[in-house]
Amino acid sequence: MKKNFTYILLFLFIISCNEKADDKTYIYNGQSVKIQRIKSTDSLFSGYGGESYKSGALKSLTIFENGKIIDTLIRFYENGNIKEKGMVVNNMEYGWWIYNNENGKVNKKIEWFGINDSIYPNQEIFYDDYGNIKIGPSNYFELQIPDTLQIGKNIARIDNYVSKYNDIDKRYLFVLIENSYSDLGKKIDTFTYGSQNPFFGINAEKTGNKIVEGRIKEQTLKTDTIEGDSLSLVIKEHYKYFKKEVYVSDSGKRSELDSILRAKFRKMTKDN
């Protein structure tokens, strides 16, 4: 899925230094921003900008640099409540976006994940009118990777995996991650320890910042009846993606999360 933002900027907004009757103040990323409406056709505009409804109500607000969105984009309903909000990178949604109903209550959150030149709705969480998660249509997971890794082998886990594919007989989860080894070079390792909450390993070869990237493969199995008593097994695969920046140390001191994960892994292997 590829989703680019194309804007015909009917109105642009800039910080206003002087008090005027038509000046308005909006909240942008936790800060009060006083803006003044001005007409502009500058395609390389830099500063606060957006669009208006015909009524004059603010429709969207963001920050532009040379005509491109470089920060959070906020869209509004005509009644002034926020409709949706999230980061824009390379003219596409990035990371977690929040979507509200006209009353301003959150009805869903979507994590947009970039794959090559496209974006993919990686995780989706839906809410009812009382703010409770609607499990049925939702699909999300908890990524447990320590912020600090040690040289050598490290442990991590996918926890609390919620799937929207529930009309099935069986589900298996696998974690696929590219690891580098001094003797083997780079290779894709596949882990399934823990089945529905799989543990996986991360190999770190040198100190410094490191980007950990991987995929979660959800394999579903369902038996269907065909032509009388004949059965067919339908196998499908669905993928989720993750990326996290960590720091690799050679101190030998394990983090609290690492110790917790290792204890859980030992208990699981002992019980099994």
Tab-separated table of C-alpha atoms in Angstrom:
chain	number	residue	atom	x	y	z
A	1	MET	CA	0.000	0.000	0.000
A	2	LYS	CA	1.361	3.413	-0.950
A	3	LYS	CA	-0.188	6.552	0.432
A	4	ASN	CA	1.282	9.952	-0.384
A	5	PHE	CA	0.037	13.341	0.762
A	6	THR	CA	-0.762	15.793	-2.007
A	7	TYR	CA	-1.715	19.275	-0.865
A	8	ILE	CA	-3.229	22.211	-2.680
A	9	LEU	CA	-2.661	24.783	0.012
A	10	LEU	CA	-5.650	27.077	-0.065
A	11	PHE	CA	-4.476	28.797	3.092
A	12	LEU	CA	-1.212	28.778	4.965
A	13	PHE	CA	-0.615	29.675	8.551
A	14	ILE	CA	2.362	31.307	10.199
A	15	ILE	CA	3.285	32.303	13.725
A	16	SER	CA	1.888	35.738	14.399
A	17	CYS	CA	3.952	38.058	16.555
A	18	ASN	CA	1.252	40.702	16.926
A	19	GLU	CA	-2.143	40.497	18.591
A	20	LYS	CA	-4.937	40.833	16.022
A	21	ALA	CA	-8.668	40.316	16.189
A	22	ASP	CA	-8.608	37.421	13.709
A	23	ASP	CA	-5.625	35.658	15.307
A	24	LYS	CA	-6.361	32.253	16.817
A	25	THR	CA	-4.373	29.931	19.081
A	26	TYR	CA	-4.113	26.183	18.445
A	27	ILE	CA	-2.356	23.413	20.328
A	28	TYR	CA	0.374	21.776	18.244
A	29	ASN	CA	2.404	18.985	19.882
A	30	GLY	CA	1.630	20.305	23.342
A	31	GLN	CA	2.526	23.921	22.543
A	32	SER	CA	0.207	26.884	22.079
A	33	VAL	CA	0.771	28.329	18.627
A	34	LYS	CA	-0.718	31.693	17.682
A	35	ILE	CA	-1.346	31.737	13.945
A	36	GLN	CA	-2.722	34.151	11.393
A	37	ARG	CA	-4.467	33.145	8.173
A	38	ILE	CA	-2.810	34.390	4.979
A	39	LYS	CA	-3.312	33.370	1.364
A	40	SER	CA	-0.300	31.945	-0.423
A	41	THR	CA	0.595	30.032	-3.583
A	42	ASP	CA	4.224	29.452	-2.591
A	43	SER	CA	4.986	25.770	-3.360
A	44	LEU	CA	8.234	25.998	-1.355
A	45	PHE	CA	6.634	27.459	1.743
A	46	SER	CA	8.345	26.842	5.112
A	47	GLY	CA	6.572	27.213	8.451
A	48	TYR	CA	3.173	26.363	9.929
A	49	GLY	CA	0.650	25.565	7.213
A	50	GLY	CA	-2.576	23.782	6.474
A	51	GLU	CA	-6.050	23.981	5.004
A	52	SER	CA	-9.394	25.506	5.935
A	53	TYR	CA	-13.005	24.485	5.470
A	54	LYS	CA	-15.226	26.829	3.443
A	55	SER	CA	-16.623	28.019	6.761
A	56	GLY	CA	-13.150	29.198	7.755
A	57	ALA	CA	-12.681	26.507	10.393
A	58	LEU	CA	-9.244	24.930	10.510
A	59	LYS	CA	-9.085	21.651	8.546
A	60	SER	CA	-5.423	20.708	9.000
A	61	LEU	CA	-2.239	21.998	10.599
A	62	THR	CA	1.383	20.941	10.250
A	63	ILE	CA	4.910	22.249	9.671
A	64	PHE	CA	6.329	22.580	6.176
A	65	GLU	CA	9.884	22.910	4.952
A	66	ASN	CA	10.279	23.873	1.306
A	67	GLY	CA	6.722	22.737	0.648
A	68	LYS	CA	7.032	19.311	2.336
A	69	ILE	CA	5.523	18.167	5.619
A	70	ILE	CA	8.317	17.504	8.122
A	71	ASP	CA	6.503	16.857	11.396
A	72	THR	CA	3.144	15.928	12.891
A	73	LEU	CA	0.048	16.407	10.724
A	74	ILE	CA	-3.200	17.187	12.551
A	75	ARG	CA	-6.538	17.042	10.756
A	76	PHE	CA	-9.669	18.528	12.331
A	77	TYR	CA	-13.399	18.051	12.044
A	78	GLU	CA	-15.288	21.217	11.198
A	79	ASN	CA	-16.482	21.366	14.821
A	80	GLY	CA	-12.857	21.826	15.942
A	81	ASN	CA	-12.210	18.353	17.349
A	82	ILE	CA	-9.136	16.480	16.153
A	83	LYS	CA	-9.973	13.934	13.444
A	84	GLU	CA	-6.564	12.266	13.102
A	85	LYS	CA	-2.990	12.935	14.105
A	86	GLY	CA	0.419	11.451	13.368
A	87	MET	CA	3.904	11.887	11.943
A	88	VAL	CA	4.619	12.272	8.237
A	89	VAL	CA	7.975	11.119	6.818
A	90	ASN	CA	8.823	11.224	3.118
A	91	ASN	CA	5.286	12.394	2.405
A	92	MET	CA	3.714	9.282	3.989
A	93	GLU	CA	2.269	8.343	7.388
A	94	TYR	CA	4.882	7.065	9.816
A	95	GLY	CA	4.537	5.263	13.130
A	96	TRP	CA	1.438	5.373	15.306
A	97	TRP	CA	-1.513	7.513	14.169
A	98	ILE	CA	-4.557	8.300	16.303
A	99	TYR	CA	-8.044	8.517	14.754
A	100	ASN	CA	-10.987	10.083	16.601
A	101	ASN	CA	-14.734	10.293	16.072
A	102	GLU	CA	-16.513	13.646	15.721
A	103	ASN	CA	-16.893	13.861	19.495
A	104	GLY	CA	-13.123	13.759	19.893
A	105	LYS	CA	-12.946	10.232	21.330
A	106	VAL	CA	-10.329	7.795	20.056
A	107	ASN	CA	-11.875	5.042	17.923
A	108	LYS	CA	-8.699	3.498	16.494
A	109	LYS	CA	-4.919	3.646	16.380
A	110	ILE	CA	-2.843	2.424	13.447
A	111	GLU	CA	0.906	1.885	13.257
A	112	TRP	CA	2.055	2.684	9.721
A	113	PHE	CA	5.229	0.810	8.781
A	114	GLY	CA	7.399	1.682	5.793
A	115	ILE	CA	8.378	-1.137	3.436
A	116	ASN	CA	10.491	-0.010	0.482
A	117	ASP	CA	8.556	2.953	-0.973
A	118	SER	CA	5.179	1.985	0.476
A	119	ILE	CA	3.474	1.972	3.845
A	120	TYR	CA	1.652	-0.884	5.527
A	121	PRO	CA	-0.938	-0.845	8.375
A	122	ASN	CA	1.246	-2.957	10.656
A	123	GLN	CA	-0.816	-2.815	13.864
A	124	GLU	CA	-4.428	-1.737	14.397
A	125	ILE	CA	-6.218	-1.157	17.701
A	126	PHE	CA	-9.951	-0.385	17.712
A	127	TYR	CA	-11.876	1.097	20.651
A	128	ASP	CA	-15.520	1.167	21.713
A	129	ASP	CA	-17.341	4.282	22.942
A	130	TYR	CA	-16.052	3.664	26.482
A	131	GLY	CA	-12.380	3.508	25.504
A	132	ASN	CA	-12.079	-0.274	25.773
A	133	ILE	CA	-10.151	-2.212	23.156
A	134	LYS	CA	-12.311	-4.160	20.695
A	135	ILE	CA	-10.352	-7.389	20.405
A	136	GLY	CA	-12.189	-8.830	17.376
A	137	PRO	CA	-11.001	-6.428	14.645
A	138	SER	CA	-7.740	-5.458	16.376
A	139	ASN	CA	-4.304	-6.862	15.633
A	140	TYR	CA	-1.263	-5.799	17.634
A	141	PHE	CA	1.662	-7.075	19.692
A	142	GLU	CA	4.102	-6.044	22.403
A	143	LEU	CA	7.768	-5.939	21.442
A	144	GLN	CA	10.127	-6.783	24.301
A	145	ILE	CA	13.689	-5.899	23.313
A	146	PRO	CA	16.056	-4.440	25.957
A	147	ASP	CA	17.220	-0.899	25.211
A	148	THR	CA	20.806	-2.005	25.886
A	149	LEU	CA	22.212	-5.251	24.490
A	150	GLN	CA	25.527	-6.921	25.249
A	151	ILE	CA	28.153	-8.182	22.831
A	152	GLY	CA	27.164	-11.719	21.816
A	153	LYS	CA	23.798	-13.421	22.173
A	154	ASN	CA	20.801	-11.531	23.560
A	155	ILE	CA	17.223	-12.543	24.222
A	156	ALA	CA	13.977	-10.780	23.226
A	157	ARG	CA	10.307	-11.675	22.922
A	158	ILE	CA	7.032	-10.961	21.144
A	159	ASP	CA	4.373	-10.803	23.856
A	160	ASN	CA	0.623	-10.231	24.005
A	161	TYR	CA	0.096	-11.024	20.323
A	162	VAL	CA	-3.497	-10.267	19.305
A	163	SER	CA	-4.684	-11.388	15.872
A	164	LYS	CA	-7.742	-10.467	13.841
A	165	TYR	CA	-7.617	-13.841	12.073
A	166	ASN	CA	-9.686	-15.941	14.443
A	167	ASP	CA	-11.856	-18.179	12.275
A	168	ILE	CA	-9.156	-20.858	12.258
A	169	ASP	CA	-8.224	-24.188	13.849
A	170	LYS	CA	-4.589	-23.511	14.702
A	171	ARG	CA	-2.107	-20.639	14.825
A	172	TYR	CA	1.699	-20.641	14.883
A	173	LEU	CA	3.981	-17.633	15.349
A	174	PHE	CA	7.544	-17.342	14.069
A	175	VAL	CA	10.067	-14.513	14.403
A	176	LEU	CA	12.427	-13.992	11.478
A	177	ILE	CA	15.429	-11.765	12.130
A	178	GLU	CA	18.688	-11.095	10.323
A	179	ASN	CA	21.692	-11.746	12.552
A	180	SER	CA	25.389	-11.282	11.802
A	181	TYR	CA	28.000	-13.819	12.893
A	182	SER	CA	31.785	-13.581	12.627
A	183	ASP	CA	32.024	-17.090	11.158
A	184	LEU	CA	28.776	-17.292	9.187
A	185	GLY	CA	28.214	-13.711	8.065
A	186	LYS	CA	24.619	-12.498	7.833
A	187	LYS	CA	21.805	-15.035	7.987
A	188	ILE	CA	18.060	-15.080	8.628
A	189	ASP	CA	17.318	-16.870	11.897
A	190	THR	CA	13.818	-18.239	12.553
A	191	PHE	CA	12.532	-18.622	16.110
A	192	THR	CA	9.314	-20.092	17.484
A	193	TYR	CA	10.173	-20.691	21.167
A	194	GLY	CA	7.028	-20.093	23.181
A	195	SER	CA	4.607	-20.543	20.257
A	196	GLN	CA	2.038	-17.754	20.858
A	197	ASN	CA	4.583	-15.517	22.629
A	198	PRO	CA	7.831	-16.475	20.903
A	199	PHE	CA	11.280	-15.722	22.272
A	200	PHE	CA	14.004	-14.863	19.776
A	201	GLY	CA	17.725	-14.183	19.762
A	202	ILE	CA	19.669	-11.104	18.704
A	203	ASN	CA	23.389	-11.422	18.024
A	204	ALA	CA	25.466	-8.265	18.529
A	205	GLU	CA	29.026	-8.115	17.203
A	206	LYS	CA	30.202	-4.576	18.002
A	207	THR	CA	29.434	-1.787	20.444
A	208	GLY	CA	27.424	1.292	19.531
A	209	ASN	CA	23.979	1.981	18.141
A	210	LYS	CA	22.234	-0.872	16.366
A	211	ILE	CA	18.930	-1.147	14.484
A	212	VAL	CA	17.105	-4.389	15.235
A	213	GLU	CA	14.647	-5.310	12.479
A	214	GLY	CA	12.510	-8.383	12.034
A	215	ARG	CA	9.255	-9.955	10.909
A	216	ILE	CA	6.573	-11.901	12.727
A	217	LYS	CA	5.069	-14.635	10.592
A	218	GLU	CA	1.602	-15.734	11.684
A	219	GLN	CA	0.717	-19.057	10.108
A	220	THR	CA	-2.939	-20.099	10.349
A	221	LEU	CA	-4.438	-23.499	9.632
A	222	LYS	CA	-8.095	-24.211	8.913
A	223	THR	CA	-9.771	-27.419	7.841
A	224	ASP	CA	-12.577	-27.059	5.293
A	225	THR	CA	-15.049	-29.676	4.115
A	226	ILE	CA	-15.271	-30.154	0.357
A	227	GLU	CA	-17.360	-32.534	-1.730
A	228	GLY	CA	-19.053	-34.539	0.965
A	229	ASP	CA	-16.679	-35.957	3.538
A	230	SER	CA	-13.463	-34.782	1.890
A	231	LEU	CA	-11.325	-32.336	3.833
A	232	SER	CA	-8.869	-29.705	2.728
A	233	LEU	CA	-6.292	-27.943	4.889
A	234	VAL	CA	-5.982	-24.220	4.172
A	235	ILE	CA	-2.683	-22.674	5.290
A	236	LYS	CA	-2.247	-18.903	5.229
A	237	GLU	CA	0.597	-16.617	6.278
A	238	HIS	CA	0.316	-13.058	7.608
A	239	TYR	CA	3.233	-10.787	8.469
A	240	LYS	CA	3.926	-8.064	11.018
A	241	TYR	CA	7.126	-6.013	11.144
A	242	PHE	CA	9.198	-4.377	13.851
A	243	LYS	CA	12.187	-2.082	14.135
A	244	LYS	CA	13.937	-0.724	17.215
A	245	GLU	CA	17.140	1.205	17.806
A	246	VAL	CA	19.222	-0.143	20.705
A	247	TYR	CA	22.684	0.370	22.132
A	248	VAL	CA	25.235	-2.444	22.283
A	249	SER	CA	27.596	-2.469	25.284
A	250	ASP	CA	30.567	-4.615	26.266
A	251	SER	CA	30.147	-4.007	30.010
A	252	GLY	CA	28.741	-7.489	30.587
A	253	LYS	CA	25.966	-6.015	32.755
A	254	ARG	CA	22.557	-7.328	31.732
A	255	SER	CA	19.508	-5.034	31.805
A	256	GLU	CA	16.517	-5.681	34.059
A	257	LEU	CA	14.353	-6.674	31.072
A	258	ASP	CA	17.047	-9.056	29.820
A	259	SER	CA	17.169	-10.774	33.222
A	260	ILE	CA	13.367	-11.063	33.320
A	261	LEU	CA	13.228	-12.546	29.810
A	262	ARG	CA	15.992	-15.058	30.564
A	263	ALA	CA	14.190	-16.182	33.735
A	264	LYS	CA	10.916	-16.634	31.818
A	265	PHE	CA	12.701	-18.536	29.059
A	266	ARG	CA	14.367	-20.887	31.556
A	267	LYS	CA	11.032	-21.523	33.268
A	268	MET	CA	9.310	-22.225	29.942
A	269	THR	CA	11.966	-24.692	28.766
A	270	LYS	CA	11.982	-26.397	32.184
A	271	ASP	CA	8.171	-26.749	32.234
A	272	ASN	CA	8.177	-28.139	28.716
